[in-house]
Coordinates of C-alpha atoms and ligand atoms in Angstrom, one line a residue:
M298 CA -10.1 -23.9 25.4
P299 CA -7.2 -21.6 26.0
L300 CA -5.8 -19.2 24.0
K301 CA -2.7 -19.0 25.1
P302 CA -0.1 -20.9 23.2
D303 CA 2.0 -24.0 24.5
I304 CA 4.6 -21.9 26.3
E305 CA 6.2 -25.7 26.4
R306 CA 7.1 -24.2 23.0
P307 CA 9.7 -21.9 23.3
E308 CA 11.3 -21.4 20.1
P309 CA 10.1 -18.6 18.3
E310 CA 9.6 -19.5 15.0
R311 CA 7.8 -22.0 16.1
R312 CA 5.4 -19.7 18.3
R313 CA 2.3 -19.0 17.7
V314 CA 2.0 -15.3 16.9
G315 CA 0.5 -12.9 19.5
Y316 CA -2.2 -10.4 18.3
A317 CA -3.5 -7.5 20.4
L318 CA -7.3 -7.2 19.3
V319 CA -7.9 -3.6 19.4
G320 CA -12.1 -2.7 19.6
L321 CA -14.1 -4.8 21.6
G322 CA -17.3 -4.7 19.3
K323 CA -19.3 -7.8 17.9
L324 CA -16.6 -8.7 15.2
T325 CA -14.2 -8.8 18.0
A326 CA -16.4 -11.4 20.4
E327 CA -18.5 -13.0 18.0
E328 CA -16.0 -13.8 15.2
L329 CA -12.4 -13.2 15.9
V330 CA -11.9 -14.4 19.6
P331 CA -13.5 -17.5 18.7
A332 CA -11.8 -17.4 15.5
A333 CA -8.2 -17.4 17.4
R334 CA -9.2 -20.9 18.8
T335 CA -9.3 -22.6 15.5
S336 CA -6.1 -21.5 14.7
D337 CA -2.5 -22.6 14.6
H338 CA -0.2 -20.0 14.1
A339 CA -2.1 -17.0 15.9
Y340 CA -3.4 -16.4 19.5
V341 CA -4.9 -13.4 21.0
A342 CA -2.9 -12.0 23.7
A343 CA -4.1 -8.6 24.6
L344 CA -7.2 -7.0 24.1
V345 CA -7.7 -3.0 23.7
T346 CA -11.0 -1.5 25.0
S347 CA -13.2 1.8 26.0
E348 CA -15.0 -0.3 28.5
P349 CA -12.1 -2.4 30.7
D350 CA -14.6 -3.1 33.0
K351 CA -16.4 -4.8 30.4
G352 CA -13.1 -5.7 28.9
V353 CA -11.3 -8.1 32.3
A354 CA -14.9 -9.4 32.7
F355 CA -14.4 -10.6 28.5
A356 CA -11.1 -11.6 29.3
R357 CA -11.8 -14.1 32.5
V358 CA -14.1 -15.8 30.1
H359 CA -11.6 -16.2 27.7
D360 CA -8.6 -17.5 29.7
L361 CA -6.5 -13.9 29.2
T362 CA -5.8 -12.2 32.4
E363 CA -6.8 -8.4 33.9
G364 CA -3.2 -7.3 32.1
D365 CA -3.9 -8.5 29.2
V366 CA -6.4 -5.6 29.0
Y367 CA -5.6 -2.2 28.1
T368 CA -7.0 0.9 27.1
Y369 CA -6.9 3.4 24.4
E370 CA -4.9 5.8 26.6
D371 CA -2.4 3.2 27.4
F372 CA -2.0 1.8 23.5
E373 CA 1.6 2.1 23.5
R374 CA 2.1 0.2 26.8
L375 CA 1.4 -2.5 24.2
A376 CA 5.4 -1.9 23.2
E377 CA 6.6 -3.5 26.4
R378 CA 4.4 -6.9 25.7
E379 CA 7.8 -9.2 23.5
D380 CA 4.7 -11.8 23.3
V381 CA 2.2 -8.7 21.2
E382 CA 3.7 -9.3 17.7
A383 CA 0.9 -8.4 16.1
V384 CA -1.8 -5.6 16.4
Y385 CA -5.1 -5.8 14.9
I386 CA -7.6 -2.7 14.6
V387 CA -10.9 -3.5 14.5
L388 CA -12.7 0.0 15.0
P389 CA -14.4 2.6 13.3
N390 CA -13.3 3.2 9.8
A391 CA -12.0 6.8 10.4
Q392 CA -10.1 5.1 13.5
H393 CA -8.3 2.9 11.4
R394 CA -5.3 5.7 10.6
E395 CA -4.5 6.3 14.0
Y396 CA -4.1 3.5 15.4
V397 CA -2.4 1.5 12.5
E398 CA 0.2 4.5 12.7
R399 CA 0.4 4.4 16.5
A400 CA 1.0 0.4 16.1
A401 CA 3.6 0.8 13.3
R402 CA 5.5 3.6 16.0
M403 CA 5.6 0.5 18.5
G404 CA 7.0 -1.7 16.0
K405 CA 4.4 -4.2 16.0
H406 CA 3.1 -5.6 12.4
V407 CA -0.3 -4.6 11.3
L408 CA -3.8 -6.4 10.4
C409 CA -6.4 -4.4 10.1
E410 CA -10.2 -4.4 9.1
K411 CA -11.2 -3.6 5.8
P412 CA -11.9 -0.5 4.2
L413 CA -8.1 0.2 5.3
G414 CA -9.2 3.8 5.1
M415 CA -11.7 6.3 4.9
N416 CA -10.2 7.0 1.3
A417 CA -7.7 6.5 -0.8
Q418 CA -4.9 9.0 0.3
D419 CA -5.7 8.0 4.2
A420 CA -4.8 4.1 3.1
Q421 CA -1.6 5.4 1.3
A422 CA -0.9 7.4 4.0
M423 CA -1.1 4.2 6.1
V424 CA 0.8 1.9 3.5
D425 CA 4.0 4.5 4.2
A426 CA 3.6 4.5 7.9
C427 CA 4.3 1.0 8.2
R428 CA 7.0 1.0 5.9
E429 CA 9.1 3.7 7.1
A430 CA 8.5 1.5 10.5
G431 CA 9.9 -1.7 8.8
V432 CA 6.5 -3.6 10.2
L433 CA 4.0 -5.6 7.8
L434 CA 0.7 -4.3 6.9
M435 CA -2.2 -6.3 6.1
T436 CA -6.3 -5.5 4.8
A437 CA -8.2 -8.2 6.4
Y438 CA -9.8 -9.2 3.0
R439 CA -11.3 -12.6 4.6
C440 CA -12.8 -13.6 1.0
Q441 CA -9.2 -13.5 -0.5
Y442 CA -8.3 -16.8 1.6
T443 CA -11.7 -19.1 1.5
P444 CA -11.2 -22.4 -0.7
Q445 CA -14.7 -21.5 -2.7
H446 CA -13.3 -17.8 -3.6
W447 CA -9.8 -19.3 -5.3
A448 CA -11.8 -22.0 -6.8
A449 CA -14.0 -19.3 -8.4
R450 CA -10.6 -17.8 -9.2
D451 CA -9.0 -20.9 -10.6
A452 CA -12.2 -21.3 -12.9
V453 CA -12.1 -18.2 -13.9
Q454 CA -8.4 -18.0 -14.6
G455 CA -7.7 -21.7 -16.0
G456 CA -9.9 -21.2 -18.6
R457 CA -12.9 -23.4 -17.6
L458 CA -15.2 -20.7 -18.6
G459 CA -13.9 -20.1 -21.8
A460 CA -13.3 -16.4 -22.8
V461 CA -14.5 -14.1 -19.6
K462 CA -17.4 -11.7 -20.8
L463 CA -19.0 -10.2 -17.9
L464 CA -18.9 -10.1 -14.2
D465 CA -21.9 -9.7 -11.6
A466 CA -21.6 -8.9 -7.9
I467 CA -24.1 -7.8 -5.5
H468 CA -24.0 -7.4 -2.0
G469 CA -26.4 -5.4 0.5
Q470 CA -28.4 -5.9 3.5
V471 CA -30.9 -3.3 5.6
E472 CA -29.1 -0.6 8.1
D473 CA -31.7 0.4 10.1
D474 CA -30.5 2.0 13.2
P475 CA -30.2 5.6 12.3
E476 CA -27.1 5.9 15.1
A477 CA -25.3 3.4 13.7
W478 CA -21.8 4.6 12.9
R479 CA -21.9 3.2 9.7
L480 CA -24.1 5.9 8.3
K481 CA -21.6 8.8 9.9
R482 CA -19.8 9.8 6.9
D483 CA -16.7 11.2 9.0
L484 CA -16.9 7.9 11.2
A485 CA -17.3 5.7 7.9
G486 CA -16.5 7.8 5.1
G487 CA -19.7 6.4 3.1
G488 CA -22.5 4.7 3.2
P489 CA -22.6 0.8 1.8
L490 CA -20.1 1.2 -0.3
P491 CA -16.7 1.6 1.7
D492 CA -19.0 -1.4 4.0
V493 CA -20.1 -4.0 2.3
G494 CA -20.1 -3.2 -1.5
I495 CA -16.4 -3.2 -1.2
Y496 CA -16.6 -7.5 -1.4
C497 CA -18.0 -7.1 -4.4
L498 CA -15.4 -4.3 -5.9
N499 CA -12.5 -6.7 -4.4
T500 CA -14.3 -10.1 -5.5
L501 CA -14.5 -9.0 -9.0
R502 CA -10.5 -7.7 -8.9
F503 CA -9.3 -10.9 -7.3
V504 CA -11.0 -13.4 -9.5
L505 CA -9.6 -12.3 -12.7
G506 CA -6.3 -10.5 -11.1
T507 CA -6.6 -7.1 -13.0
E508 CA -7.2 -4.0 -12.6
P509 CA -10.5 -2.0 -14.1
E510 CA -8.9 0.6 -16.9
W511 CA -12.6 2.8 -15.8
V512 CA -15.7 2.7 -13.9
F513 CA -19.1 4.4 -14.2
A514 CA -21.5 4.8 -11.0
A515 CA -24.8 5.9 -10.1
L516 CA -25.9 6.9 -6.4
H517 CA -29.4 7.4 -4.5
Q518 CA -29.7 9.1 -1.5
P519 CA -33.3 9.5 0.0
Q520 CA -34.4 12.8 1.2
G521 CA -36.5 12.5 4.2
D522 CA -34.9 9.2 5.6
E523 CA -33.3 10.2 8.8
R524 CA -30.5 6.9 8.0
F525 CA -29.7 8.9 4.5
R526 CA -28.7 12.4 5.9
E527 CA -24.9 11.6 5.8
V528 CA -24.4 8.4 2.7
E529 CA -25.9 6.4 0.4
E530 CA -28.4 4.2 0.4
S531 CA -27.6 2.7 -2.8
L532 CA -24.5 2.6 -5.0
S533 CA -24.3 0.9 -8.3
F534 CA -21.4 0.6 -10.5
M535 CA -19.8 -0.3 -13.5
L536 CA -16.3 -1.4 -14.3
G537 CA -14.2 -1.6 -17.1
F538 CA -11.4 -4.2 -16.7
P539 CA -9.1 -5.1 -19.9
G540 CA -10.1 -7.1 -22.3
G541 CA -13.2 -5.3 -22.6
I542 CA -14.6 -7.5 -19.5
I543 CA -17.3 -5.4 -18.2
A544 CA -18.2 -6.0 -14.5
N545 CA -21.3 -4.9 -13.0
G546 CA -21.8 -4.6 -9.1
L547 CA -24.8 -3.3 -6.5
T548 CA -24.7 -2.3 -3.0
S549 CA -27.7 -1.0 -0.5
Y550 CA -28.4 -0.8 3.1
G551 CA -32.5 -0.9 1.5
T552 CA -32.2 -4.0 0.7
H553 CA -33.3 -7.9 2.3
K554 CA -29.3 -9.8 2.7
T555 CA -28.2 -10.4 -0.7
A556 CA -23.8 -11.6 -1.4
T557 CA -24.1 -13.0 -4.8
L558 CA -21.1 -13.4 -7.7
R559 CA -21.7 -14.3 -10.9
V560 CA -18.8 -15.1 -13.8
L561 CA -20.2 -14.9 -17.5
G562 CA -17.8 -16.4 -19.9
E563 CA -18.4 -18.1 -23.6
E564 CA -18.4 -21.8 -22.2
G565 CA -18.9 -21.8 -18.7
T566 CA -20.2 -19.5 -15.7
V567 CA -19.2 -19.5 -12.2
L568 CA -21.9 -18.4 -9.8
M569 CA -21.6 -17.7 -5.7
D570 CA -25.0 -17.4 -3.8
P571 CA -24.3 -16.5 -1.3
A572 CA -20.1 -15.2 -1.8
Y573 CA -19.5 -12.9 1.0
T574 CA -21.1 -14.4 4.2
Y575 CA -19.1 -15.9 7.1
Q576 CA -20.2 -19.3 6.5
G577 CA -21.7 -21.6 3.9
L578 CA -20.5 -19.8 0.6
S579 CA -22.0 -21.5 -2.3
L580 CA -19.9 -22.3 -5.5
T581 CA -21.8 -24.0 -8.8
I582 CA -19.9 -24.0 -11.8
S583 CA -21.5 -24.7 -15.2
D584 CA -20.3 -26.0 -18.3
G585 CA -21.2 -27.9 -21.4
A586 CA -20.8 -31.0 -19.3
G587 CA -23.6 -29.5 -16.2
D588 CA -23.2 -28.0 -13.2
F589 CA -21.1 -29.0 -10.5
Q590 CA -20.8 -28.0 -6.9
P591 CA -17.0 -29.0 -5.7
S592 CA -17.0 -30.2 -2.5
L593 CA -14.7 -27.4 -0.2
P594 CA -14.0 -27.4 3.3
D595 CA -16.5 -24.4 5.3
E596 CA -13.2 -22.9 6.9
D597 CA -13.3 -19.9 9.5
Q598 CA -12.4 -17.4 7.4
F599 CA -10.8 -15.2 10.1
G600 CA -8.8 -18.1 11.5
L601 CA -7.6 -18.6 7.8
E602 CA -6.7 -14.7 7.1
L603 CA -4.6 -14.5 11.1
D604 CA -3.0 -17.6 10.1
H605 CA -2.0 -16.4 6.9
F606 CA -0.6 -12.8 8.5
A607 CA 1.3 -15.0 11.4
R608 CA 3.2 -17.1 9.3
C609 CA 4.0 -13.7 6.5
I610 CA 5.6 -12.8 10.3
R611 CA 7.6 -15.7 10.5
E612 CA 8.6 -16.4 7.3
G613 CA 9.3 -12.1 6.5
Q614 CA 6.9 -11.9 3.4
Q615 CA 4.4 -9.6 2.0
P616 CA 1.0 -10.7 2.9
W617 CA -1.0 -11.7 -0.2
T618 CA -3.8 -8.8 0.8
P619 CA -1.0 -6.2 2.1
G620 CA -1.8 -2.6 2.3
E621 CA -1.6 -2.0 -1.2
E622 CA -4.5 -4.0 -1.9
G623 CA -6.7 -1.8 0.5
V624 CA -5.2 1.3 -1.4
Q625 CA -6.2 0.3 -4.7
D626 CA -9.7 -0.3 -3.6
H627 CA -10.0 3.0 -2.5
R628 CA -8.8 4.4 -5.3
I629 CA -11.7 2.8 -7.5
M630 CA -14.2 3.5 -4.9
D631 CA -13.0 6.9 -4.7
A632 CA -13.2 7.0 -8.4
M633 CA -16.8 5.8 -8.0
Y634 CA -18.1 8.6 -5.9
Q635 CA -16.9 11.2 -8.3
S636 CA -18.4 9.4 -11.3
A637 CA -22.0 9.5 -9.1
R638 CA -21.5 13.0 -8.6
T639 CA -20.5 14.0 -11.9
G640 CA -22.3 11.4 -14.4
Q641 CA -18.7 11.0 -16.3
V642 CA -16.9 7.8 -16.8
V643 CA -13.7 7.8 -14.7
R644 CA -10.5 7.1 -16.3
L645 CA -8.3 5.2 -13.8
E646 CA -4.7 5.0 -13.9
R647 CA -3.6 2.4 -15.9
V648 CA -1.9 -0.9 -13.7
E649 CA -0.5 -3.5 -15.9
G650 CA 0.1 -7.2 -15.3
K651 CA -1.3 -9.6 -12.9
D652 CA -2.2 -9.4 -9.4
A653 CA -0.5 -5.7 -9.1
F654 CA -0.9 -5.5 -5.7
R655 CA -0.9 -8.7 -3.9
G656 CA 2.1 -10.2 -2.1
T657 CA 3.0 -13.7 -1.1
P658 CA -0.1 -16.5 -2.1
P659 CA -2.0 -18.2 0.8
Q660 CA -2.3 -21.7 1.7
V661 CA -5.7 -22.6 0.7
P662 CA -7.3 -25.3 2.4
G663 CA -8.1 -28.4 -0.5
R664 CA -6.5 -26.1 -2.9
E665 CA -3.3 -27.8 -4.3
E666 CA -1.1 -25.2 -5.5
G667 CA -1.1 -22.4 -2.8
Ligands
NAD2044 P1 -18.6 -1.7 16.2 O1 -19.7 -1.5 16.1 O2 -19.0 -3.5 16.8 O3 -17.5 -1.1 17.3 C1 -16.5 -1.5 17.1 C2 -15.6 -1.3 18.3 O4 -15.7 0.5 17.6 C3 -16.0 -1.2 19.7 O5 -15.1 -1.2 21.2 C4 -16.8 -0.1 20.1 O6 -16.7 -0.2 21.5 C5 -15.7 1.3 19.0 N1 -16.8 1.9 18.6 C6 -18.5 1.8 18.2 N2 -18.7 3.1 17.5 C7 -17.8 3.9 18.0 C8 -17.8 5.0 18.0 N3 -18.6 5.9 17.6 N4 -16.8 6.3 18.4 C9 -15.9 5.6 18.7 N5 -16.2 3.9 18.9 C10 -17.1 3.7 18.5 O7 -17.8 -2.3 15.1 P2 -17.3 -3.6 13.8 O8 -19.0 -4.0 13.4 O9 -16.7 -4.4 15.0 O10 -16.7 -2.9 13.0 C11 -15.5 -2.6 13.2 C12 -14.4 -2.9 12.1 O11 -14.7 -4.0 11.6 C13 -14.6 -1.4 10.7 O12 -14.3 -1.3 10.2 C14 -16.1 -2.6 10.0 O13 -16.0 -2.5 8.6 C15 -15.0 -3.7 10.1 N6 -16.1 -5.4 9.8 C16 -15.7 -6.1 9.0 C17 -15.9 -7.5 8.9 C18 -16.0 -8.1 8.4 O14 -16.5 -9.2 8.2 N7 -14.5 -8.6 7.8 C19 -17.1 -7.6 9.7 C20 -17.8 -6.7 10.6 C21 -17.0 -5.3 10.4

């Protein structure tokens, strides 16, 4: 199936948004390029890679041409490509800021993989750069676009569970390659927390719609395991949300794959297991009447986020998960590391209101409001 838009429809407002994908790793090749094929509003217009031969071979298979392949050195030539309206940064975390800023300087809108940066200061600089350049910035939090996560949030916020008391989120997997960039502090910014634990943190904030007031965390970095010379193997955190709601999170690079979310209310519970996988998200809502598993479409999550950002570009609206949403997770993760270092609870800046860092709600398949 072609990746190019229907060129018979030239009106700019109807044209799909062309993305340049920056970084030709596993996520780009196996998820993003196939996802673009399912997208109604987006398509892949260009690729940026350090290996042009590999890029050209890949491009040919996917109906792009040699001229659609760029290297990091000639990245700025994308400025000449009017059909490239958005740039999607899919590089190791330490490179996000540089490429977001370079894309913004070219006047391109930017979708950036999670975590947005290396820490809150780094991420805030990216938000500022995009604001100054007048371009949109979205953090690629795919889970905030799925029907299952919205159904969980609707159950929590719609009162179906009664008063919510406790939440618990776990995301762990084994990282066994000691050379992986994910285990290098200078490239990743931390261990499992900014990579997979961030899903726990971000989903807890998303389902409640409020911001934590304090955080406490502990981590373990085993001695003598070459994988964990620079970053933690495991981290456990506790967050205090307004109204006395307490949330726990566990994340690790040393455990069998686990990806769960549980919300405990006075009159009901939500269980998602798995909660953060690319496919097969499972949601059970339990209350006095029994256990319900709503029938919801298993959408391509990357397609949903590509579409949402494309619509925001066309309509000039702030995305649901803008750069500010990514900065807030960094503030809280920075506080988690501080708490783990000092053994103290860290108070966070008070944030009033609902969805304080979010923009225009996405259209969610199978959901009435949207
Ligand atoms: P990857 O290891 O597959 O590499 C991505 C690109 O970076 C490739 O072009 C690769 O050549 C280059 N690269 C790899 N190691 C490098 C190094 N040491 N120095 C310089 N360049 C290097 O990475 P990935 O798994 O695609 O992750 C890229 C980004 O996407 C990360 O920010 C990650 O957190 C994010 N990610 C998100 C999801 C999701 O579900 N949203 C899933 C996986 C990765």
